[in-house]
Coordinates of C-alpha atoms and ligand atoms in Angstrom, one line a residue:
X1 CA 16.9 27.2 6.7
X2 CA 13.9 27.2 9.0
X3 CA 15.1 25.4 12.2
X4 CA 11.7 23.4 11.6
X5 CA 11.9 20.4 12.9
X6 CA 14.2 18.5 11.7
X7 CA 14.0 14.8 10.5
X8 CA 16.5 12.2 8.9
X9 CA 15.7 10.0 5.9
X10 CA 16.8 6.8 5.0
X11 CA 16.9 5.6 1.3
X12 CA 16.6 7.9 -1.5
X13 CA 15.2 5.5 -5.0
X14 CA 13.0 6.9 -6.9
X15 CA 10.8 7.3 -3.3
X16 CA 13.2 8.3 -0.7
X17 CA 14.3 10.7 -2.4
X18 CA 10.6 12.4 -2.9
X19 CA 10.2 11.9 0.6
X20 CA 13.6 14.5 1.6
X21 CA 12.6 16.6 -1.5
X22 CA 8.9 17.5 0.1
X23 CA 11.0 17.9 3.6
X24 CA 12.8 19.9 2.0
X25 CA 10.9 21.6 0.2
X26 CA 8.2 22.2 3.2
X27 CA 11.5 24.3 4.7
X28 CA 13.0 21.3 7.5
X29 CA 16.1 20.7 7.8
X30 CA 16.5 17.7 6.2
X31 CA 20.0 15.4 7.1
X32 CA 19.8 11.9 4.1
X33 CA 21.3 8.7 3.6
X34 CA 22.0 6.0 1.2
X35 CA 23.8 2.9 0.4
X36 CA 25.0 4.4 -2.8
X37 CA 26.4 8.2 -2.2
X38 CA 25.6 9.4 -5.3
X39 CA 22.2 9.6 -5.8
X40 CA 22.3 12.1 -2.4
X41 CA 23.9 14.8 -5.2
X42 CA 20.5 15.9 -5.7
X43 CA 19.1 16.7 -2.9
X44 CA 22.3 18.4 -1.4
X45 CA 22.1 21.1 -3.9
X46 CA 18.7 21.5 -2.8
X47 CA 19.6 21.8 1.0
X48 CA 19.3 18.9 2.3
X49 CA 23.4 17.4 4.2
X50 CA 24.3 14.3 3.4
X51 CA 25.4 12.0 6.5
X52 CA 28.6 10.5 5.7
X53 CA 27.8 7.6 8.4
X54 CA 24.9 5.9 8.9
X55 CA 25.4 6.8 12.3
X56 CA 25.4 10.7 11.8
X57 CA 22.0 10.0 10.1
X58 CA 20.3 8.7 13.0
X59 CA 21.5 11.3 15.2
X60 CA 21.3 13.7 13.7
X61 CA 17.5 14.6 15.2
X62 CA 14.8 12.8 16.8
X63 CA 12.8 11.3 13.7
X64 CA 13.8 9.3 11.5
X65 CA 12.6 8.2 7.7
X66 CA 13.7 5.1 6.1
X67 CA 12.2 3.8 3.0
X68 CA 14.3 1.0 0.8
X69 CA 13.7 -2.0 -0.7
X70 CA 13.2 -4.1 1.8
X71 CA 12.8 -4.9 5.9
X72 CA 15.6 -7.7 5.8
X73 CA 18.3 -4.2 4.5
X74 CA 16.8 -2.5 6.6
X75 CA 17.2 -4.8 9.7
X76 CA 20.5 -4.9 8.1
X77 CA 21.4 -1.4 8.5
X78 CA 20.0 -0.7 11.7
X79 CA 20.4 -3.2 13.7
X80 CA 23.9 -2.2 14.6
X81 CA 22.8 1.3 15.1
X82 CA 20.2 0.6 17.0
X83 CA 22.1 2.7 20.2
X84 CA 21.3 5.5 18.0
X85 CA 17.6 5.4 17.6
X86 CA 17.4 5.1 21.4
X87 CA 14.0 7.8 22.7
X88 CA 14.1 8.2 18.8
X89 CA 11.2 8.0 15.9
X90 CA 12.0 5.4 13.4
X91 CA 9.4 6.1 10.7
X92 CA 9.3 2.6 8.4
X93 CA 7.3 3.6 5.1
X94 CA 9.5 0.3 3.5
X95 CA 6.9 -1.8 1.9
X96 CA 6.7 -5.5 4.0
X97 CA 4.4 -8.0 5.3
X98 CA 2.5 -7.2 8.4
X99 CA 4.4 -9.9 10.2
X100 CA 7.3 -7.7 9.3
X101 CA 5.8 -4.4 10.8
X102 CA 4.7 -6.4 13.6
X103 CA 8.5 -8.1 14.0
X104 CA 10.8 -4.6 13.4
X105 CA 7.7 -2.6 16.2
X106 CA 8.8 -5.6 18.3
X107 CA 12.8 -5.5 18.1
X108 CA 12.5 -1.1 18.5
X109 CA 10.3 -1.5 21.1
X110 CA 12.2 -3.4 23.2
X111 CA 16.0 -1.2 22.2
X112 CA 13.4 1.9 23.7
X113 CA 12.9 3.6 20.1
X114 CA 9.4 5.2 18.3
X115 CA 8.4 3.1 16.2
X116 CA 5.7 3.5 13.2
X117 CA 4.9 1.6 10.3
X118 CA 3.9 3.2 7.2
X119 CA 2.8 2.7 4.4
X120 CA 2.9 4.9 1.5
X121 CA -0.1 5.2 -1.7
X122 CA 1.1 7.2 -3.8
X123 CA 3.8 7.3 -6.5
X124 CA 6.8 9.1 -6.4
X125 CA 5.1 12.1 -8.4
X126 CA 2.7 12.2 -6.3
X127 CA 4.2 12.3 -3.2
X128 CA 3.4 16.2 -1.6
X129 CA -0.5 16.3 -3.6
X130 CA -3.4 16.4 -2.5
X131 CA -3.6 13.2 -3.9
X132 CA -0.9 11.5 -1.4
X133 CA -2.3 9.2 1.6
X134 CA 0.0 8.0 3.9
X135 CA -1.9 4.6 6.4
X136 CA 0.8 5.3 9.6
X137 CA 0.4 1.8 12.4
X138 CA 2.4 1.3 15.4
X139 CA 3.1 3.5 18.6
X140 CA 0.5 6.6 18.8
X141 CA 2.5 9.3 20.5
X142 CA 5.0 8.1 17.0
X143 CA 2.2 9.7 15.2
X144 CA 0.3 12.6 17.1
X145 CA 4.2 14.2 18.2
X146 CA 6.1 13.9 13.7
X147 CA 2.3 14.4 12.6
X148 CA 2.7 17.8 11.6
X149 CA 6.1 17.4 10.1
X150 CA 4.7 14.0 8.4
X151 CA 1.9 16.1 6.8
X152 CA 4.5 17.6 4.0
X153 CA 4.8 14.1 2.9
X154 CA 0.7 14.4 1.6
X155 CA -2.4 13.5 3.7
X156 CA -1.7 11.1 7.0
X157 CA -4.0 8.5 8.4
X158 CA -3.3 7.1 11.4
X159 CA -4.4 3.7 11.7
X160 CA -3.7 2.0 15.2
X161 CA -1.4 0.6 17.6
X162 CA -1.0 -2.9 16.3
X163 CA 1.9 -2.0 13.7
X164 CA 1.2 -4.4 11.1
X165 CA -2.1 -2.6 9.8
X166 CA 0.1 -0.4 7.3
X167 CA 0.8 -3.0 5.9
X168 CA -2.1 -4.6 6.6
X169 CA -4.0 -2.1 4.4
X170 CA -1.1 -1.4 2.0
X171 CA -2.0 -5.3 0.7
X172 CA -6.1 -4.6 0.5
X173 CA -6.1 -1.3 -1.2
X174 CA -2.9 -3.0 -3.7
X175 CA -5.2 -5.3 -4.0
X176 CA -8.3 -3.4 -5.4
X177 CA -5.3 -1.8 -8.3
X178 CA -4.1 -4.7 -9.6
X179 CA -7.6 -6.2 -9.9
X180 CA -9.0 -3.9 -11.8
X181 CA -5.7 -2.8 -13.7
X182 CA -6.0 -6.6 -14.6
X183 CA -9.7 -5.7 -15.4
X184 CA -8.9 -2.7 -17.7
X185 CA -6.4 -4.2 -19.5
X186 CA -7.5 -7.8 -20.0
X187 CA -11.0 -5.3 -21.5
X188 CA -8.5 -3.5 -23.2
X189 CA -7.4 -6.3 -25.3
X190 CA -11.1 -8.0 -25.4
X191 CA -12.3 -4.6 -27.4
X192 CA -9.2 -4.7 -29.5
X193 CA -9.4 -8.3 -30.7
X194 CA -12.4 -7.2 -31.8
X195 CA -11.5 -4.3 -33.7
X196 CA -11.9 -1.6 -30.8
X197 CA -9.4 0.9 -30.2
X198 CA -8.5 0.9 -26.8
X199 CA -8.4 4.6 -26.3
X200 CA -11.8 5.2 -28.0
X201 CA -12.9 1.7 -25.3
X202 CA -11.5 5.0 -22.8
X203 CA -14.0 7.2 -22.0
X204 CA -17.0 4.0 -21.5
X205 CA -14.5 2.3 -19.2
X206 CA -13.3 5.3 -17.0
X207 CA -17.5 5.9 -16.6
X208 CA -18.2 2.1 -15.8
X209 CA -15.3 1.8 -13.5
X210 CA -17.0 5.5 -11.4
X211 CA -20.2 4.3 -11.7
X212 CA -19.2 0.3 -10.4
X213 CA -17.2 2.0 -7.5
X214 CA -20.9 2.8 -6.4
X215 CA -21.7 -1.1 -4.9
X216 CA -18.9 -0.7 -2.7
X217 CA -21.4 0.0 0.7
X218 CA -23.2 -2.2 0.3
X219 CA -20.6 -4.3 -0.5
X220 CA -19.2 -3.1 3.0
X221 CA -23.0 -3.6 4.9
X222 CA -23.2 -7.5 3.3
X223 CA -19.3 -8.6 4.1
X224 CA -19.8 -6.8 7.4
X225 CA -23.3 -8.2 8.8
X226 CA -23.2 -11.8 6.8
X227 CA -26.9 -10.6 5.3
X228 CA -26.2 -10.9 1.7
X229 CA -29.9 -10.7 0.9
X230 CA -30.1 -8.3 -3.0
X231 CA -32.7 -6.8 -5.5
X232 CA -30.1 -6.3 -7.7
X233 CA -28.0 -9.0 -9.1
X234 CA -28.5 -12.8 -7.7
X235 CA -24.7 -14.7 -8.0
X236 CA -26.5 -16.8 -9.7
X237 CA -26.6 -14.1 -12.8
X238 CA -23.0 -13.0 -11.8
X239 CA -22.4 -16.9 -12.3
X240 CA -23.8 -16.6 -14.9
X241 CA -22.2 -13.9 -17.3
X242 CA -18.5 -14.4 -15.6
X243 CA -19.2 -18.0 -18.1
X244 CA -19.6 -15.9 -21.1
X245 CA -16.7 -13.4 -20.2
X246 CA -14.4 -16.6 -20.1
X247 CA -16.5 -17.6 -23.1
X248 CA -15.8 -14.6 -25.0
X249 CA -12.0 -14.3 -23.5
X250 CA -10.8 -17.6 -25.1
X251 CA -13.1 -16.6 -28.6
X252 CA -11.2 -13.9 -29.1
X253 CA -7.8 -15.3 -28.1
X254 CA -7.6 -14.6 -23.8
X255 CA -6.0 -15.7 -21.0
X256 CA -9.4 -16.2 -19.1
X257 CA -7.8 -17.8 -16.3
X258 CA -8.7 -15.1 -14.0
X259 CA -12.1 -15.4 -15.0
X260 CA -11.8 -19.0 -14.2
X261 CA -11.0 -18.7 -10.9
X262 CA -13.5 -16.1 -10.0
X263 CA -16.0 -18.2 -11.7
X264 CA -14.9 -20.7 -9.7
X265 CA -14.9 -19.5 -6.1
X266 CA -18.8 -17.9 -7.4
X267 CA -19.6 -21.5 -8.1
X268 CA -18.4 -22.9 -5.3
X269 CA -20.8 -19.5 -3.4
X270 CA -23.8 -21.5 -5.5
X271 CA -23.0 -24.5 -4.6
X272 CA -22.9 -23.5 -0.7
X273 CA -26.9 -22.1 -1.2
X274 CA -25.3 -18.2 -1.6
X275 CA -27.2 -18.3 -4.9
X276 CA -30.5 -15.9 -4.9
X277 CA -27.7 -13.4 -2.8
X278 CA -25.4 -10.4 -3.7
X279 CA -22.0 -11.4 -5.1
X280 CA -20.7 -10.2 -2.2
X281 CA -21.2 -13.9 -0.6
X282 CA -18.4 -15.2 -1.9
X283 CA -16.1 -13.7 0.8
X284 CA -17.7 -17.0 2.5
X285 CA -15.9 -19.0 0.3
X286 CA -13.2 -16.6 0.6
X287 CA -12.7 -16.6 4.0
X288 CA -13.2 -20.6 3.8
X289 CA -9.8 -21.3 2.3
X290 CA -7.9 -19.2 6.3
X291 CA -10.1 -22.3 8.4
X292 CA -8.9 -24.5 6.3
X293 CA -4.8 -23.9 6.6
Ligands
FVH1 N1 8.6 3.5 -5.7 C1 6.9 3.4 -5.6 O1 5.5 3.9 -6.3 C2 6.3 3.4 -4.4 C3 5.7 3.4 -3.9 C4 5.0 2.5 -2.5 C5 5.5 1.8 -1.6 N2 7.2 1.9 -2.3 C6 8.3 1.4 -1.1 O2 8.9 1.9 -1.6 C7 10.2 1.6 -0.8 C8 11.5 2.0 -2.1 O3 11.4 1.9 -3.0 P1 11.8 3.0 -4.4 O4 10.2 3.2 -4.7 O5 12.4 4.2 -3.6 O6 12.8 2.2 -4.2 P2 14.2 1.6 -5.5 O7 14.2 2.8 -6.2 O8 14.7 0.3 -6.2 O9 15.5 2.2 -4.3 C9 16.0 1.2 -2.4 C10 16.2 2.3 -1.9 O10 16.7 1.1 -0.9 C11 17.9 0.7 -0.5 N3 18.2 0.0 -0.6 C12 18.4 -1.0 -0.9 N4 19.2 -2.5 -0.7 C13 20.3 -1.7 0.5 C14 20.8 -2.6 1.2 N5 20.7 -3.6 1.2 N6 21.5 -1.6 2.3 C15 21.3 -0.2 2.1 N7 20.2 0.3 1.6 C16 19.2 -0.6 0.7 C17 18.7 1.7 -2.0 O11 20.5 2.0 -2.0 P3 20.7 1.9 -3.4 O12 20.9 1.1 -4.4 O13 20.3 3.5 -3.5 O14 22.6 2.5 -3.0 C18 17.5 2.5 -2.6 O15 17.9 4.0 -2.3 C19 10.2 0.1 -1.2 O16 9.9 -0.5 -0.7 C20 8.6 0.4 -2.7 O17 8.0 -1.5 -2.0 C21 7.3 2.7 -3.6

């Protein structure tokens, strides 16, 4: 094993195991701990050191990467061992909310622990490949001190010292993913109801998906400037098109509640006077929710 910086991984589930495997493959001394010990066996065979206790894992080196199911689980694990973490950097790649990340950052700071919150925008299979992007937020020193080691997981992007930023971006990007996948599955169900197989629809769906991605720069500018002037399509036209989708879905015997909801938001924006503006004007309705809450 080379003398490259050592790293500890806490949590060897599907993702934690991929993280530890990536550190090992990059030549780092990798110490691992998991509640269920047998999940460490495969990594031990690859050269990982299996810590007998959480304390032994946390005190093995300067960098601790945690990836367990929930923040609650991680707090349970680390609370009794806070002294062992003092002076080290904890990188928490567990999924959670911005509030949980900020609470964890405050907990760590009070105990002299460097804290980086992170979001893994990848599946376990993508880790350590060019497709993997990991988002970090929290102590910039923590990121820069360990950037080289963390780069073994994939492209790392530091978002800023607000520890909640990684979780905000995680929800934003996953929201895009789930909405897009919902649309794809709905589209395939719609064409299937007309006797067209999903696989024969696929190439058209893929070219359409990449074409519609080209709208993002306009959407970004319009959301940022609140200038919804458009020569592409008006919200009134979009609202009518959404009505067609709802009608076609019902005719095909499909659940249309998501497109009903989108049409309702678009309709509210039209009633607010944005009918001649672009689709991005719906952001005014979306933001009103927080104001009303
Ligand atoms: N898998 C993925 O593609 C996504 C990608 C994006 C990020 N997520 C998040 O990563 C966290 C872990 O996800 P996972 O897929 O590794 O999940 P599991 O395979 O279920 O492993 C869970 C590990 O957590 C340990 N654990 C759970 N509760 C406790 C506890 N109370 N005390 C100690 N450890 C706990 C569990 O241990 P064990 O059951 O093996 O003993 C696993 O190591 C998650 O936040 C994803 O959202 C993954």
